[in-house]
mmCIF file of C-alpha atoms in Angstrom:
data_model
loop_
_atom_site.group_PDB
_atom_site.id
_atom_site.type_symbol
_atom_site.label_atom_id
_atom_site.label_comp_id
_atom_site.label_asym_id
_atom_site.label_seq_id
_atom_site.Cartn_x
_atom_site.Cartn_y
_atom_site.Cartn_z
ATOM 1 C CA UNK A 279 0.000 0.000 0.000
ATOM 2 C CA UNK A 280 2.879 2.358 0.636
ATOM 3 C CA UNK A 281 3.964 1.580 -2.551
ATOM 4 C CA UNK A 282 0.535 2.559 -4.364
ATOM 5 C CA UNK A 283 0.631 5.571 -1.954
ATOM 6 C CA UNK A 284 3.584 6.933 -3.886
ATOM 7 C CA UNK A 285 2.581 5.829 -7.378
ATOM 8 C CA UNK A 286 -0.674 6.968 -7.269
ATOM 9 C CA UNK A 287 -2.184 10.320 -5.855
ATOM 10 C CA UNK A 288 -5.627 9.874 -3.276
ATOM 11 C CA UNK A 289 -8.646 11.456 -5.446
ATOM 12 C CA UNK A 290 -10.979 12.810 -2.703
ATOM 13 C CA UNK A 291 -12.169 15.654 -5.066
ATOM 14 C CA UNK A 292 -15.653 14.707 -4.050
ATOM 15 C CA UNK A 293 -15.023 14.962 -0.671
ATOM 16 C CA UNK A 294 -13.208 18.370 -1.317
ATOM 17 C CA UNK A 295 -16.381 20.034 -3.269
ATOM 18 C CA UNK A 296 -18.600 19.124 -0.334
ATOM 19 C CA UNK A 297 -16.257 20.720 2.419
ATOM 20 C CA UNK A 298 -16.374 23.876 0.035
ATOM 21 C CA UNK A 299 -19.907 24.391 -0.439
ATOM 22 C CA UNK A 300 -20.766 23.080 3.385
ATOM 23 C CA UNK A 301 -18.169 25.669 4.378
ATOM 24 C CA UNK A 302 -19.596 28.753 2.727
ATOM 25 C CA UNK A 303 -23.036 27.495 3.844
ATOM 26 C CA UNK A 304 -21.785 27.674 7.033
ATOM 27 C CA UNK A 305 -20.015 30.825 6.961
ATOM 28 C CA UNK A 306 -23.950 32.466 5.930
ATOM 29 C CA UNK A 307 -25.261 30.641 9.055
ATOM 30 C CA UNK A 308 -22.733 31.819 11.290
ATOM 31 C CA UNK A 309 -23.402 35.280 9.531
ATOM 32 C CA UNK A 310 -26.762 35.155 10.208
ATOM 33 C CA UNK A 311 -26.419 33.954 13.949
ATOM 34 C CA UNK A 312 -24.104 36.600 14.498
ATOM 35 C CA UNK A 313 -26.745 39.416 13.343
ATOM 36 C CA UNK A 314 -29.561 38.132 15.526
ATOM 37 C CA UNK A 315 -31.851 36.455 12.339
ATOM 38 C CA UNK A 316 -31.741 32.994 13.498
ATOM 39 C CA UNK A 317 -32.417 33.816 16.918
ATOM 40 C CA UNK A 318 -35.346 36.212 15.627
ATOM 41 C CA UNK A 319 -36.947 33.134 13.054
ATOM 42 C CA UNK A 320 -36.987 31.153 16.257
ATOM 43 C CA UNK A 321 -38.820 33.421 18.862
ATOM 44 C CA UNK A 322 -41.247 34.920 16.309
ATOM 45 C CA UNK A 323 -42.058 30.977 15.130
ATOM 46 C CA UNK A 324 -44.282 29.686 17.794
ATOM 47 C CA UNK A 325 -45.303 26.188 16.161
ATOM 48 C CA UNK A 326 -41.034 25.392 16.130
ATOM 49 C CA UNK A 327 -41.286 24.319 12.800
ATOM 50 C CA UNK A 328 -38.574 26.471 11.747
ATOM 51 C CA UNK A 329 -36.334 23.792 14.394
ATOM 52 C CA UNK A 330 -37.658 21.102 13.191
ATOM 53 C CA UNK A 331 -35.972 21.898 9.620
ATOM 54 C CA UNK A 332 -33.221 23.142 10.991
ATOM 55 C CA UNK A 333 -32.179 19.659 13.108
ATOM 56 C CA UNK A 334 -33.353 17.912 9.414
ATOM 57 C CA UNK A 335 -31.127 19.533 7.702
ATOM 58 C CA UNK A 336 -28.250 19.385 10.343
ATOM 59 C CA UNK A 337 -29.007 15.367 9.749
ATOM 60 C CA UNK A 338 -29.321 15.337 6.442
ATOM 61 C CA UNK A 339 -26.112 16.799 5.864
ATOM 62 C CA UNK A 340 -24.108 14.405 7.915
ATOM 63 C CA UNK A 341 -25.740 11.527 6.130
ATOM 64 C CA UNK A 342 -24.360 13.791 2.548
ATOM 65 C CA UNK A 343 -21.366 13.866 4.201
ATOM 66 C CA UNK A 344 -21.129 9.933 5.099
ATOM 67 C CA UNK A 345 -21.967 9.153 1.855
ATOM 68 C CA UNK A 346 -19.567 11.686 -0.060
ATOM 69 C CA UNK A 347 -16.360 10.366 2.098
ATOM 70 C CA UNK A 348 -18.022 7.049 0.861
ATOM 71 C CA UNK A 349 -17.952 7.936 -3.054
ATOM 72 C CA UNK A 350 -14.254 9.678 -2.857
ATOM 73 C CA UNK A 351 -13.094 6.345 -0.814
ATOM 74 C CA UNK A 352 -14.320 4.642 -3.756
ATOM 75 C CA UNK A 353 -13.435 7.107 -6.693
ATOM 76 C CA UNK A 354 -9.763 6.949 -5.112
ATOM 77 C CA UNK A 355 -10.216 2.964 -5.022
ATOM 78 C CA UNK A 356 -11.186 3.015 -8.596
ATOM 79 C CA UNK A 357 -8.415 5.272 -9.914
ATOM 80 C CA UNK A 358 -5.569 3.146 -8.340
ATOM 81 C CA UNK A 359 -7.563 0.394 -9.598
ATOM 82 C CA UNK A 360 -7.633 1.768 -13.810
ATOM 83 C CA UNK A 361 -3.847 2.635 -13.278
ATOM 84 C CA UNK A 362 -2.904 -1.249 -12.074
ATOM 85 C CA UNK A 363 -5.122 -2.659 -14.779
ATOM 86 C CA UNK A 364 -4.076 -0.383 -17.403
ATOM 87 C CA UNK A 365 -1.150 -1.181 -17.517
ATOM 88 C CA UNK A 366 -0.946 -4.509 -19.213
ATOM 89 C CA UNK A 367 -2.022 -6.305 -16.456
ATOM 90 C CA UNK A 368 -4.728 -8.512 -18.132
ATOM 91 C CA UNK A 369 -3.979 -11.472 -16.136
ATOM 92 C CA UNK A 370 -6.082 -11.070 -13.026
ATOM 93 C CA UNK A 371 -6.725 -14.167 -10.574
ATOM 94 C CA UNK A 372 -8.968 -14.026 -7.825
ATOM 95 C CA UNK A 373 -7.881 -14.747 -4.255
ATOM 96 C CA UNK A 374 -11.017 -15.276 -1.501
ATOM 97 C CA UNK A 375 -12.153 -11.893 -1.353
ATOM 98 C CA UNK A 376 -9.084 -10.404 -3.410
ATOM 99 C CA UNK A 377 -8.153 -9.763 -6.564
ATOM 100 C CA UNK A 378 -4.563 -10.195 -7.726
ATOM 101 C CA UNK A 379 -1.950 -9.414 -10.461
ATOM 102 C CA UNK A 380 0.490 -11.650 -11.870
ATOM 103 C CA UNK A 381 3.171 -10.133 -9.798
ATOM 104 C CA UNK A 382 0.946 -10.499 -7.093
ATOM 105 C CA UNK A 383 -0.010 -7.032 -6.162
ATOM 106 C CA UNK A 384 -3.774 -6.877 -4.717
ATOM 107 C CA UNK A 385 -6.312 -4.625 -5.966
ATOM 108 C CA UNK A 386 -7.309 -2.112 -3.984
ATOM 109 C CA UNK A 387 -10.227 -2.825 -2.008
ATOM 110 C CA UNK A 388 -13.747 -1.320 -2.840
ATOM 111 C CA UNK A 389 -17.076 -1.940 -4.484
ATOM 112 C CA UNK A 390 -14.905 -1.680 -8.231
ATOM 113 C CA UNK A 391 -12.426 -4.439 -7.315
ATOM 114 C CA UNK A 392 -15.174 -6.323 -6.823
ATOM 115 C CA UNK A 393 -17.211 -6.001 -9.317
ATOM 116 C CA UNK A 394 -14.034 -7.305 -11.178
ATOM 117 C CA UNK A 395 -14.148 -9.779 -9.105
ATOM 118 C CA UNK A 396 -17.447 -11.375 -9.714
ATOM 119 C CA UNK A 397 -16.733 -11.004 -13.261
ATOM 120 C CA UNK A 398 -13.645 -12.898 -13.140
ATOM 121 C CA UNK A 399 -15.476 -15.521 -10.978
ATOM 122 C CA UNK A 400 -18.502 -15.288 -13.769
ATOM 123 C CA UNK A 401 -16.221 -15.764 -16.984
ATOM 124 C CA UNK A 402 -14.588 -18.888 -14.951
ATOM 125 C CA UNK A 403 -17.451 -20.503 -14.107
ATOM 126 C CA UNK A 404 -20.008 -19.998 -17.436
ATOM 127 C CA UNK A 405 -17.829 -21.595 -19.823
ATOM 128 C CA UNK A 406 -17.555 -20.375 -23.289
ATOM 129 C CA UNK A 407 -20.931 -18.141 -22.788
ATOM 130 C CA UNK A 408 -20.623 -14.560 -23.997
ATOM 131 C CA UNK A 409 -19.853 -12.769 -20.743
ATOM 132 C CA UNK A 410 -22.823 -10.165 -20.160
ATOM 133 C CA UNK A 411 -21.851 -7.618 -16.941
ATOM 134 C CA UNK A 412 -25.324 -6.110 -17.608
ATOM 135 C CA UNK A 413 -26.580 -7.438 -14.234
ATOM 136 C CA UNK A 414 -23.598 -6.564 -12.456
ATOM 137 C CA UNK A 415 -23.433 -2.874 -13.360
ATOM 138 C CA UNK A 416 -27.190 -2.502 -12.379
ATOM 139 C CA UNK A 417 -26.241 -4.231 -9.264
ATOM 140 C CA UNK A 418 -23.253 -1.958 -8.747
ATOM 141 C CA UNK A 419 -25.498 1.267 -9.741
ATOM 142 C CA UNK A 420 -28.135 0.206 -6.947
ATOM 143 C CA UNK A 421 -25.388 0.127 -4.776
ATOM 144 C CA UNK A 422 -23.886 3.328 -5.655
ATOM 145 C CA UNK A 423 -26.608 5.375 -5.953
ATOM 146 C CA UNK A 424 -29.015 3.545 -3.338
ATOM 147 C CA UNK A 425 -28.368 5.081 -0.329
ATOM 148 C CA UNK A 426 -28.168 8.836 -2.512
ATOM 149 C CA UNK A 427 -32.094 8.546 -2.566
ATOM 150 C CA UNK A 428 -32.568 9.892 1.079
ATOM 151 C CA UNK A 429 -31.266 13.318 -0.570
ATOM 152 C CA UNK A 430 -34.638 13.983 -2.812
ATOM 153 C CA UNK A 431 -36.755 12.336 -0.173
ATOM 154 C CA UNK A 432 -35.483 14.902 2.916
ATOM 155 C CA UNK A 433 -35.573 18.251 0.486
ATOM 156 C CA UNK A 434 -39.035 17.496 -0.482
ATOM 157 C CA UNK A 435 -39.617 17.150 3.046
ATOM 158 C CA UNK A 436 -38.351 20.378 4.358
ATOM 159 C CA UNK A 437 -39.829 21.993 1.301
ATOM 160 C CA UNK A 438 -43.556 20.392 2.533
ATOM 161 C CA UNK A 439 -42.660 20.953 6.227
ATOM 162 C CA UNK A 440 -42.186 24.880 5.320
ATOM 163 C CA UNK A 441 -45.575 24.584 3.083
ATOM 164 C CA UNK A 442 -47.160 23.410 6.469
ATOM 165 C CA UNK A 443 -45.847 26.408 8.212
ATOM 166 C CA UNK A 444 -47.201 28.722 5.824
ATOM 167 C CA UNK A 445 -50.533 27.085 6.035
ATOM 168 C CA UNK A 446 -50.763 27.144 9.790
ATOM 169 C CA UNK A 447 -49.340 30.899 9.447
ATOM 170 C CA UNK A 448 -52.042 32.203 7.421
ATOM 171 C CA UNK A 449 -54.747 30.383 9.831
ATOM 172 C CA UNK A 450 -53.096 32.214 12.573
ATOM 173 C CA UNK A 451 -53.723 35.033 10.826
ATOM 174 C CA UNK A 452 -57.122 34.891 9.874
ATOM 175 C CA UNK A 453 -58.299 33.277 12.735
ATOM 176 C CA UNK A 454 -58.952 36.491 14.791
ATOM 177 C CA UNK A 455 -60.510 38.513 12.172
ATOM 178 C CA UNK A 456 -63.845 36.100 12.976
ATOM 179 C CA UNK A 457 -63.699 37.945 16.172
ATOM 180 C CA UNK A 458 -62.899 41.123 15.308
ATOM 181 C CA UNK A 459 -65.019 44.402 16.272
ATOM 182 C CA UNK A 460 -64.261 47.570 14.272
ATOM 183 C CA UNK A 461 -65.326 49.750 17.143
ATOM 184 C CA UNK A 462 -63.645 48.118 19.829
ATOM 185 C CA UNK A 463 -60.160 49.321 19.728
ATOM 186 C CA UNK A 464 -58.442 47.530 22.008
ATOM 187 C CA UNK A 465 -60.153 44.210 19.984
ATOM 188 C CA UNK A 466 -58.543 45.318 17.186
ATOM 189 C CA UNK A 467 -54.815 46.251 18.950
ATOM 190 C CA UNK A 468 -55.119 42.625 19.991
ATOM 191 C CA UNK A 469 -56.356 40.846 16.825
ATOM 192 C CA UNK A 470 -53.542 43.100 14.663
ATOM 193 C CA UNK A 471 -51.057 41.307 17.299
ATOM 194 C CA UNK A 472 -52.331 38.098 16.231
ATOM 195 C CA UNK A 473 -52.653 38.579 12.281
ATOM 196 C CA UNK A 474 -49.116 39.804 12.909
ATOM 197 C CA UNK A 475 -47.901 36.662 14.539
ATOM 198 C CA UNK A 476 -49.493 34.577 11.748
ATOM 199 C CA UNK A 477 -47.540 36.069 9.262
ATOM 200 C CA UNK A 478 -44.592 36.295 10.671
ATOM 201 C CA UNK A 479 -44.876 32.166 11.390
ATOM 202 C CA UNK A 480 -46.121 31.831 7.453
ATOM 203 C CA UNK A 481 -42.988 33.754 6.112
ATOM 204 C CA UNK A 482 -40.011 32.252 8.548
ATOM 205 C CA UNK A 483 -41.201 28.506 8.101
ATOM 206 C CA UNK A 484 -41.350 29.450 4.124
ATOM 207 C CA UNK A 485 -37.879 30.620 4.274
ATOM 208 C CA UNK A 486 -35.992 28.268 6.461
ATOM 209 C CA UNK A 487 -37.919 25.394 4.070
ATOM 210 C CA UNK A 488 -37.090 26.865 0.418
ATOM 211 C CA UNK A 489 -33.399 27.585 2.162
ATOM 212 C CA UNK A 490 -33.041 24.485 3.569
ATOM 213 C CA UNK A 491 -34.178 22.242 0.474
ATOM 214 C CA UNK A 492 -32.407 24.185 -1.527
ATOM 215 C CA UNK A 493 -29.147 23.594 0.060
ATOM 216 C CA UNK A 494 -29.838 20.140 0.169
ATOM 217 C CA UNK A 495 -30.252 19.637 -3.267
ATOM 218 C CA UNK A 496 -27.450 21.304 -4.355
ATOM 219 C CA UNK A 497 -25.091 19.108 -2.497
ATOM 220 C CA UNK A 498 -26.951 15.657 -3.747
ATOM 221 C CA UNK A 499 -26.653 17.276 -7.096
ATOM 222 C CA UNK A 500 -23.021 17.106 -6.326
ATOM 223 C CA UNK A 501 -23.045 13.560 -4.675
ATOM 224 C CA UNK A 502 -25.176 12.302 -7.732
ATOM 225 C CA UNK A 503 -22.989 13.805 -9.902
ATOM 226 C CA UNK A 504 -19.531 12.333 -8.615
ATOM 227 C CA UNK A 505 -21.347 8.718 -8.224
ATOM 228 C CA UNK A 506 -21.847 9.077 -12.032
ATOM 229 C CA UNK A 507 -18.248 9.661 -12.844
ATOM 230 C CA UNK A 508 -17.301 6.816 -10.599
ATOM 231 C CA UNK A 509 -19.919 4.354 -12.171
ATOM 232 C CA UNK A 510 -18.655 5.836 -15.190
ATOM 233 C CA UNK A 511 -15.110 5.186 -14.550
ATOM 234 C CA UNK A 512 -16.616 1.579 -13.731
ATOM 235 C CA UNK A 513 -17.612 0.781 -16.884
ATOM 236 C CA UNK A 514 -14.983 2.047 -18.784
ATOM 237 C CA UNK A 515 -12.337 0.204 -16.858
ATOM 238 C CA UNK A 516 -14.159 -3.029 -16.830
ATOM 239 C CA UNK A 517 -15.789 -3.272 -20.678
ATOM 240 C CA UNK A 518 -12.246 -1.797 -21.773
ATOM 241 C CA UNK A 519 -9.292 -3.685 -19.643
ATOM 242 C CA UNK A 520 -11.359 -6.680 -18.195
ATOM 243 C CA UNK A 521 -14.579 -8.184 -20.710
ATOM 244 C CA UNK A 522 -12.736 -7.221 -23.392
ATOM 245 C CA UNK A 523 -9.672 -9.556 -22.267
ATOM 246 C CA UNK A 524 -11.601 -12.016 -20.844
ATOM 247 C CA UNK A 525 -13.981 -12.859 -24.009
ATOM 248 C CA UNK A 526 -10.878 -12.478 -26.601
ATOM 249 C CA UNK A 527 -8.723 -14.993 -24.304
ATOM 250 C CA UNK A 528 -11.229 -17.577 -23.375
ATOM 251 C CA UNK A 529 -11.895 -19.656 -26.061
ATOM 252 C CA UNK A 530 -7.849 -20.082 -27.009
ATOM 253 C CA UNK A 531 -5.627 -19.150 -24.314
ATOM 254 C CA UNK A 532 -7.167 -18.473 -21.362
ATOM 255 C CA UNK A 533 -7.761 -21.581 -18.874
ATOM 256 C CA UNK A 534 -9.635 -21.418 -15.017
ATOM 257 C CA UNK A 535 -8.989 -23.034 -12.668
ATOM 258 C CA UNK A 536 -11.195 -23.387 -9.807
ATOM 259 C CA UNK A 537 -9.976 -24.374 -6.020
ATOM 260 C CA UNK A 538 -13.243 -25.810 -3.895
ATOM 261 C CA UNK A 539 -13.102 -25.870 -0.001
ATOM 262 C CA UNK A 540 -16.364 -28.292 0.262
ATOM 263 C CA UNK A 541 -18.926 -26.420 -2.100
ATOM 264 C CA UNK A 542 -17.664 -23.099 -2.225
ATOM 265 C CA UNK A 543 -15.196 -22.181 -5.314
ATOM 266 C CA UNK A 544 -12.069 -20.423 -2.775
ATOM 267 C CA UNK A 545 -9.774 -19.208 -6.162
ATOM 268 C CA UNK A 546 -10.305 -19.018 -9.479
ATOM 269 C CA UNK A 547 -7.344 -18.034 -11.737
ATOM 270 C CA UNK A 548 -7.295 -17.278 -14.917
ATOM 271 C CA UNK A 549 -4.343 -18.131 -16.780
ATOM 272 C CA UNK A 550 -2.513 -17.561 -20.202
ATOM 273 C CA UNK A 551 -1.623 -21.187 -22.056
ATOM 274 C CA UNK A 552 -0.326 -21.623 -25.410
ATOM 275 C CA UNK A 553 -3.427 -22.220 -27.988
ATOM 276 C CA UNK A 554 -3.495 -25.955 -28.840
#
């Protein structure tokens, strides 16, 4: 690994746009703290619905964050991963859980290397079949992009939660004009009190909603975006450097052999013999 570490820069550029963003997003909240807005949204909202999307968003950012570090773990996996394979290193045999070179350097681990995997393990074990990864790259896109779904669900939910607090705002408001007598003055002092606390719930629940989904969005549109380029990258690597290798050596040169431990297949290797 030390020696990859040297050969190969990390890619965390993922990671990098996130911390970015999520930094000058915080840098406005901080602004805003510092002025007195935040604490004003909060005292002038009295159904705390304004919190509520505030903690949602505080959680639905870590989980953006979880899964970004996840995706530049991976893109950094799968660039080490095109480099070793790109090379010339066509020979690939597969190890338990690992996937090796001839010289027996291992594969970096992640959800790429083993995708390679199973198709190593696939074109060993079909035969002469044409080798089809069509299942496996819809296998690896669910679990790429699987967990990224949360992202659309919890914007549309602080979007509806702020649409609730506009709602309940304007019955606040209009509540006490049913009440209301022109000629009593203090009636209306009161009921103007009122309207204005309505309003004042409508327009902060509608702003910390369209703010918060907003911001949400943007960084899923990023997280989306660099889970394409690694699924991407994916394909690439595997339809260029691996199927391609493994359906032009088959038939002639290219012989598995399969280790069992009881049932299970332990090793399958896929060697290079001279065509009969």
């Amino acid at each position: 690994m030390r020696l990859l570490e040297r050969n190969f820069p990390n890619d965390h550029l993922p990671l990098l746009r996130w911390l970015m963003f999520t930094g000058v997003s915080a840098f406005g909240f901080v602004l805003a703290w510092y002025y007195g807005l935040i604490h004003l949204m909060l005292a002038s909202d009295k159904t705390y619905i304004s919190a509520i999307i505030g903690v949602l968003y505080i959680m639905a950012t870590a989980h953006c964050f979880v899964r970004t570090a996840a995706i530049s773990r991976e893109t950094d996996s799968a660039q080490r991963v095109y480099s070793l394979v790109s090379r010339g290193a066509p020979d690939l045999r597969v190890v338990g859980a690992d996937v090796m070179t001839p010289d027996g350097t291992k594969l970096p681990a992640g959800k790429i290397t083993q995708h390679i995997r199973n198709l190593i393990l696939k074109a060993g074990l079909q035969g002469d079949h044409r080798l089809d990864q069509t299942l496996l790259l819809r296998g690896l896109a669910d679990a790429l992009r699987g967990p990224n779904q949360l992202g659309s669900f919890a914007s549309d939910a602080l979007m509806k939660l702020g649409l609730l607090g506009t709602i309940i705002g304007f019955i606040l408001m209009l509540a006490p004009i049913a009440g209301l007598d022109a000629a009593d003055r203090a009636s209306v002092k009161s009921s103007m009190g009122l309207m204005s606390d309505g309003m004042a719930v409508a327009m902060y629940t509608t702003l910390s909603g369209l703010i918060g989904s907003i911001l949400l969005q943007t960084q899923y549109y990023m997280l989306d975006e660099s889970t394409a380029k690694l699924f991407g990258l994916a394909t690439d690597l595997t339809e260029v450097f691996v199927v391609s290798v493994l359906e032009r050596e088959r038939p002639a040169s290219l012989h598995a052999v399969v280790t069992e431990d009881g049932s299970r297949p332990t090793m399958v290797e896929l060697r290079r013999t001279s065509p009969p």
